[in-house]
Amino acid sequence: MGEHSGASRSAETPQRADAQRNRERILAVAVTELTRSADTPLSVIAKKAGVGQGTFYRNFPSREALVMEIYRHEMRQVAESADQLMCCHEPDRALREWMDRLARFSMTKAGLADAIRQATSSPDGPAKPGPDTLLQAADRLLRACEEAGVIRPGVTSDDLLLAIGGLWQLDPASDWQERAARLLDLVMDGLRVGAPGRKAPDA
């Protein structure tokens, strides 16, 4: 009996691994296709991901479910990059680079934003997920900067996202990089006003 249950578990593990790979492949293709066009048919996404309709709908029973999962996945990636940047850079440099990543995400995922609006626009559709993950990442960056003495004290993550809200007014089809960089430099200049100065490390 022990041998039989062990064999069952070993058979299940590859199946779970295959299922996870299928899910990740669907998400990767869907991000690309929906970014290109919010109206991409689900059948096209399934075909390009190399999965059958049954496998696709087992993972994502509706267009709304797929779009919401993509949104959460992409937000997690942007948020997690905050910790990666803090490991490699001074806090204020990490904050500025993180804002650049947020700008790139906002501008290059315009089609995805349209898909999210479509998915959440019907009265009985899902609610758009809030920016909690981004707010938490922004808060970690701001607290690190505040502790280092390189920004004014008391700035909240809500303050920061409101200050950089102009990003969402830029036209993704335009040459937005220069305008976004100028806006974010202005925000960083404002954050530095009233900073107590970089603190020396403890002896």
Short mmCIF file of C-alpha atoms in Angstrom, two decimals:
data_model
loop_
_atom_site.label_atom_id
_atom_site.label_comp_id
_atom_site.label_asym_id
_atom_site.label_seq_id
_atom_site.Cartn_x
_atom_site.Cartn_y
_atom_site.Cartn_z
CA MET A 1 0.00 0.00 0.00
CA GLY A 2 2.89 2.35 0.84
CA GLU A 3 4.43 1.67 -2.57
CA HIS A 4 1.13 2.43 -4.29
CA SER A 5 0.65 5.76 -2.48
CA GLY A 6 4.27 6.73 -3.22
CA ALA A 7 3.75 5.97 -6.91
CA SER A 8 0.55 8.06 -6.89
CA ARG A 9 2.38 11.03 -5.38
CA SER A 10 5.24 10.76 -7.89
CA ALA A 11 2.69 10.63 -10.73
CA GLU A 12 0.87 13.69 -9.37
CA THR A 13 4.03 15.81 -9.06
CA PRO A 14 4.83 15.94 -12.80
CA GLN A 15 1.14 16.61 -13.48
CA ARG A 16 1.16 19.57 -11.10
CA ALA A 17 4.41 20.82 -12.65
CA ASP A 18 2.89 20.53 -16.14
CA ALA A 19 -0.24 22.35 -14.99
CA GLN A 20 1.87 25.15 -13.50
CA ARG A 21 3.92 25.46 -16.71
CA ASN A 22 0.71 25.61 -18.76
CA ARG A 23 -0.64 28.37 -16.53
CA GLU A 24 2.58 30.39 -16.72
CA ARG A 25 2.72 29.95 -20.51
CA ILE A 26 -0.88 31.17 -20.87
CA LEU A 27 -0.15 34.22 -18.71
CA ALA A 28 3.04 35.08 -20.62
CA VAL A 29 1.28 34.88 -24.01
CA ALA A 30 -1.78 36.74 -22.71
CA VAL A 31 0.34 39.65 -21.42
CA THR A 32 1.95 40.03 -24.86
CA GLU A 33 -1.25 39.64 -26.85
CA LEU A 34 -3.51 41.80 -24.66
CA THR A 35 -0.85 44.51 -24.48
CA ARG A 36 -0.87 44.53 -28.29
CA SER A 37 -4.68 44.51 -28.48
CA ALA A 38 -7.27 44.42 -25.70
CA ASP A 39 -9.67 42.56 -28.04
CA THR A 40 -7.43 39.55 -28.75
CA PRO A 41 -9.69 36.45 -28.76
CA LEU A 42 -9.04 33.91 -26.02
CA SER A 43 -8.80 31.19 -28.67
CA VAL A 44 -5.77 33.00 -30.17
CA ILE A 45 -4.10 33.19 -26.74
CA ALA A 46 -4.73 29.48 -26.12
CA LYS A 47 -3.35 28.52 -29.54
CA LYS A 48 -0.20 30.62 -29.15
CA ALA A 49 0.31 29.22 -25.64
CA GLY A 50 0.11 25.71 -27.10
CA VAL A 51 -2.77 24.55 -24.90
CA GLY A 52 -6.22 23.21 -25.71
CA GLN A 53 -9.44 25.04 -24.94
CA GLY A 54 -10.18 22.69 -22.04
CA THR A 55 -6.81 23.38 -20.38
CA PHE A 56 -7.23 27.11 -20.97
CA TYR A 57 -10.68 27.29 -19.37
CA ARG A 58 -9.66 25.08 -16.44
CA ASN A 59 -7.08 27.72 -15.58
CA PHE A 60 -9.11 30.78 -16.55
CA PRO A 61 -12.86 30.16 -16.78
CA SER A 62 -13.54 33.62 -18.22
CA ARG A 63 -11.85 36.54 -19.93
CA GLU A 64 -12.30 38.56 -16.73
CA ALA A 65 -10.50 35.90 -14.66
CA LEU A 66 -7.55 35.94 -17.07
CA VAL A 67 -7.29 39.74 -17.14
CA MET A 68 -7.49 40.07 -13.35
CA GLU A 69 -4.77 37.44 -12.87
CA ILE A 70 -2.52 39.24 -15.36
CA TYR A 71 -3.10 42.53 -13.54
CA ARG A 72 -2.17 40.98 -10.17
CA HIS A 73 0.85 39.22 -11.69
CA GLU A 74 2.19 42.39 -13.33
CA MET A 75 1.60 44.49 -10.20
CA ARG A 76 3.48 41.92 -8.12
CA GLN A 77 6.45 42.08 -10.48
CA VAL A 78 6.65 45.89 -10.32
CA ALA A 79 6.25 45.83 -6.54
CA GLU A 80 8.86 43.09 -6.01
CA SER A 81 11.39 45.07 -8.06
CA ALA A 82 11.46 47.63 -5.20
CA ASP A 83 13.19 45.12 -2.92
CA GLN A 84 15.61 44.09 -5.67
CA LEU A 85 16.58 47.74 -6.24
CA MET A 86 17.05 48.42 -2.53
CA CYS A 87 19.51 45.54 -2.36
CA CYS A 88 21.68 47.07 -5.09
CA HIS A 89 21.40 50.86 -4.74
CA GLU A 90 21.30 53.72 -2.27
CA PRO A 91 17.67 54.32 -1.14
CA ASP A 92 17.07 57.49 -3.20
CA ARG A 93 18.56 55.90 -6.34
CA ALA A 94 16.40 52.81 -5.75
CA LEU A 95 13.29 55.00 -5.42
CA ARG A 96 14.05 56.90 -8.62
CA GLU A 97 14.72 53.72 -10.61
CA TRP A 98 11.56 52.14 -9.24
CA MET A 99 9.55 55.12 -10.48
CA ASP A 100 11.15 54.59 -13.92
CA ARG A 101 9.97 50.97 -13.87
CA LEU A 102 6.48 52.07 -12.92
CA ALA A 103 6.52 54.56 -15.80
CA ARG A 104 7.62 51.86 -18.27
CA PHE A 105 4.90 49.55 -17.01
CA SER A 106 2.26 52.26 -17.35
CA MET A 107 3.28 53.23 -20.87
CA THR A 108 4.04 49.83 -22.38
CA LYS A 109 0.93 48.07 -21.02
CA ALA A 110 -1.66 50.44 -22.51
CA GLY A 111 -3.53 47.60 -24.26
CA LEU A 112 -3.58 45.68 -21.01
CA ALA A 113 -5.06 48.71 -19.25
CA ASP A 114 -7.84 48.74 -21.88
CA ALA A 115 -8.48 45.04 -21.26
CA ILE A 116 -8.75 45.69 -17.53
CA ARG A 117 -11.21 48.54 -18.12
CA GLN A 118 -13.31 46.27 -20.34
CA ALA A 119 -13.24 43.44 -17.79
CA THR A 120 -14.33 45.66 -14.91
CA SER A 121 -16.79 47.94 -16.72
CA SER A 122 -19.91 45.77 -16.55
CA PRO A 123 -22.09 46.15 -13.43
CA ASP A 124 -21.70 42.46 -12.53
CA GLY A 125 -18.02 42.31 -13.49
CA PRO A 126 -15.13 41.99 -11.02
CA ALA A 127 -13.89 45.05 -9.18
CA LYS A 128 -10.52 46.36 -10.29
CA PRO A 129 -7.88 45.32 -7.75
CA GLY A 130 -6.60 48.21 -5.67
CA PRO A 131 -3.02 49.46 -5.75
CA ASP A 132 -2.19 47.93 -2.34
CA THR A 133 0.86 46.03 -3.61
CA LEU A 134 2.30 49.17 -5.21
CA LEU A 135 1.54 51.27 -2.14
CA GLN A 136 3.36 48.79 0.11
CA ALA A 137 6.40 48.79 -2.21
CA ALA A 138 6.41 52.59 -2.37
CA ASP A 139 6.18 52.74 1.42
CA ARG A 140 9.23 50.49 1.85
CA LEU A 141 11.24 52.70 -0.51
CA LEU A 142 10.11 55.94 1.17
CA ARG A 143 10.87 54.66 4.67
CA ALA A 144 14.37 53.61 3.56
CA CYS A 145 14.94 57.07 2.05
CA GLU A 146 13.60 58.78 5.16
CA GLU A 147 15.83 56.72 7.45
CA ALA A 148 18.83 57.64 5.27
CA GLY A 149 17.89 61.33 5.56
CA VAL A 150 17.65 61.86 1.79
CA ILE A 151 13.98 62.89 1.55
CA ARG A 152 11.76 65.11 3.66
CA PRO A 153 10.14 63.23 6.54
CA GLY A 154 6.49 62.23 6.55
CA VAL A 155 5.91 61.53 2.84
CA THR A 156 3.38 58.71 2.41
CA SER A 157 2.99 56.19 -0.40
CA ASP A 158 -0.36 57.84 -1.24
CA ASP A 159 1.47 61.18 -1.58
CA LEU A 160 3.98 59.62 -3.96
CA LEU A 161 1.45 57.94 -6.25
CA LEU A 162 -0.60 61.13 -6.41
CA ALA A 163 2.53 63.14 -7.24
CA ILE A 164 3.47 60.84 -10.14
CA GLY A 165 -0.14 60.53 -11.35
CA GLY A 166 0.78 62.69 -14.35
CA LEU A 167 2.36 59.58 -15.86
CA TRP A 168 -1.09 58.26 -16.65
CA GLN A 169 -1.84 61.41 -18.68
CA LEU A 170 1.00 60.75 -21.14
CA ASP A 171 0.23 59.25 -24.53
CA PRO A 172 1.83 55.78 -24.75
CA ALA A 173 2.07 56.21 -28.54
CA SER A 174 4.16 59.37 -28.15
CA ASP A 175 7.85 59.80 -27.33
CA TRP A 176 6.93 59.68 -23.64
CA GLN A 177 10.32 58.72 -22.14
CA GLU A 178 11.76 62.24 -21.97
CA ARG A 179 8.59 63.76 -20.51
CA ALA A 180 8.26 60.97 -17.94
CA ALA A 181 11.90 61.37 -16.88
CA ARG A 182 11.44 65.13 -16.46
CA LEU A 183 8.29 64.63 -14.38
CA LEU A 184 9.96 62.06 -12.13
CA ASP A 185 13.04 64.26 -11.68
CA LEU A 186 10.73 67.07 -10.52
CA VAL A 187 9.07 64.70 -8.04
CA MET A 188 12.47 63.60 -6.69
CA ASP A 189 13.57 67.25 -6.37
CA GLY A 190 10.42 67.94 -4.36
CA LEU A 191 10.99 64.94 -2.10
CA ARG A 192 14.52 66.15 -1.29
CA VAL A 193 13.38 69.63 -0.14
CA GLY A 194 13.59 69.66 3.65
CA ALA A 195 15.60 66.43 3.87
CA PRO A 196 17.84 66.42 6.96
CA GLY A 197 20.83 65.20 4.93
CA ARG A 198 22.37 61.81 4.36
CA LYS A 199 23.10 60.13 7.66
CA ALA A 200 26.48 58.65 8.33
CA PRO A 201 26.46 54.91 9.08
CA ASP A 202 26.73 53.92 12.73
CA ALA A 203 30.29 53.51 13.89
#
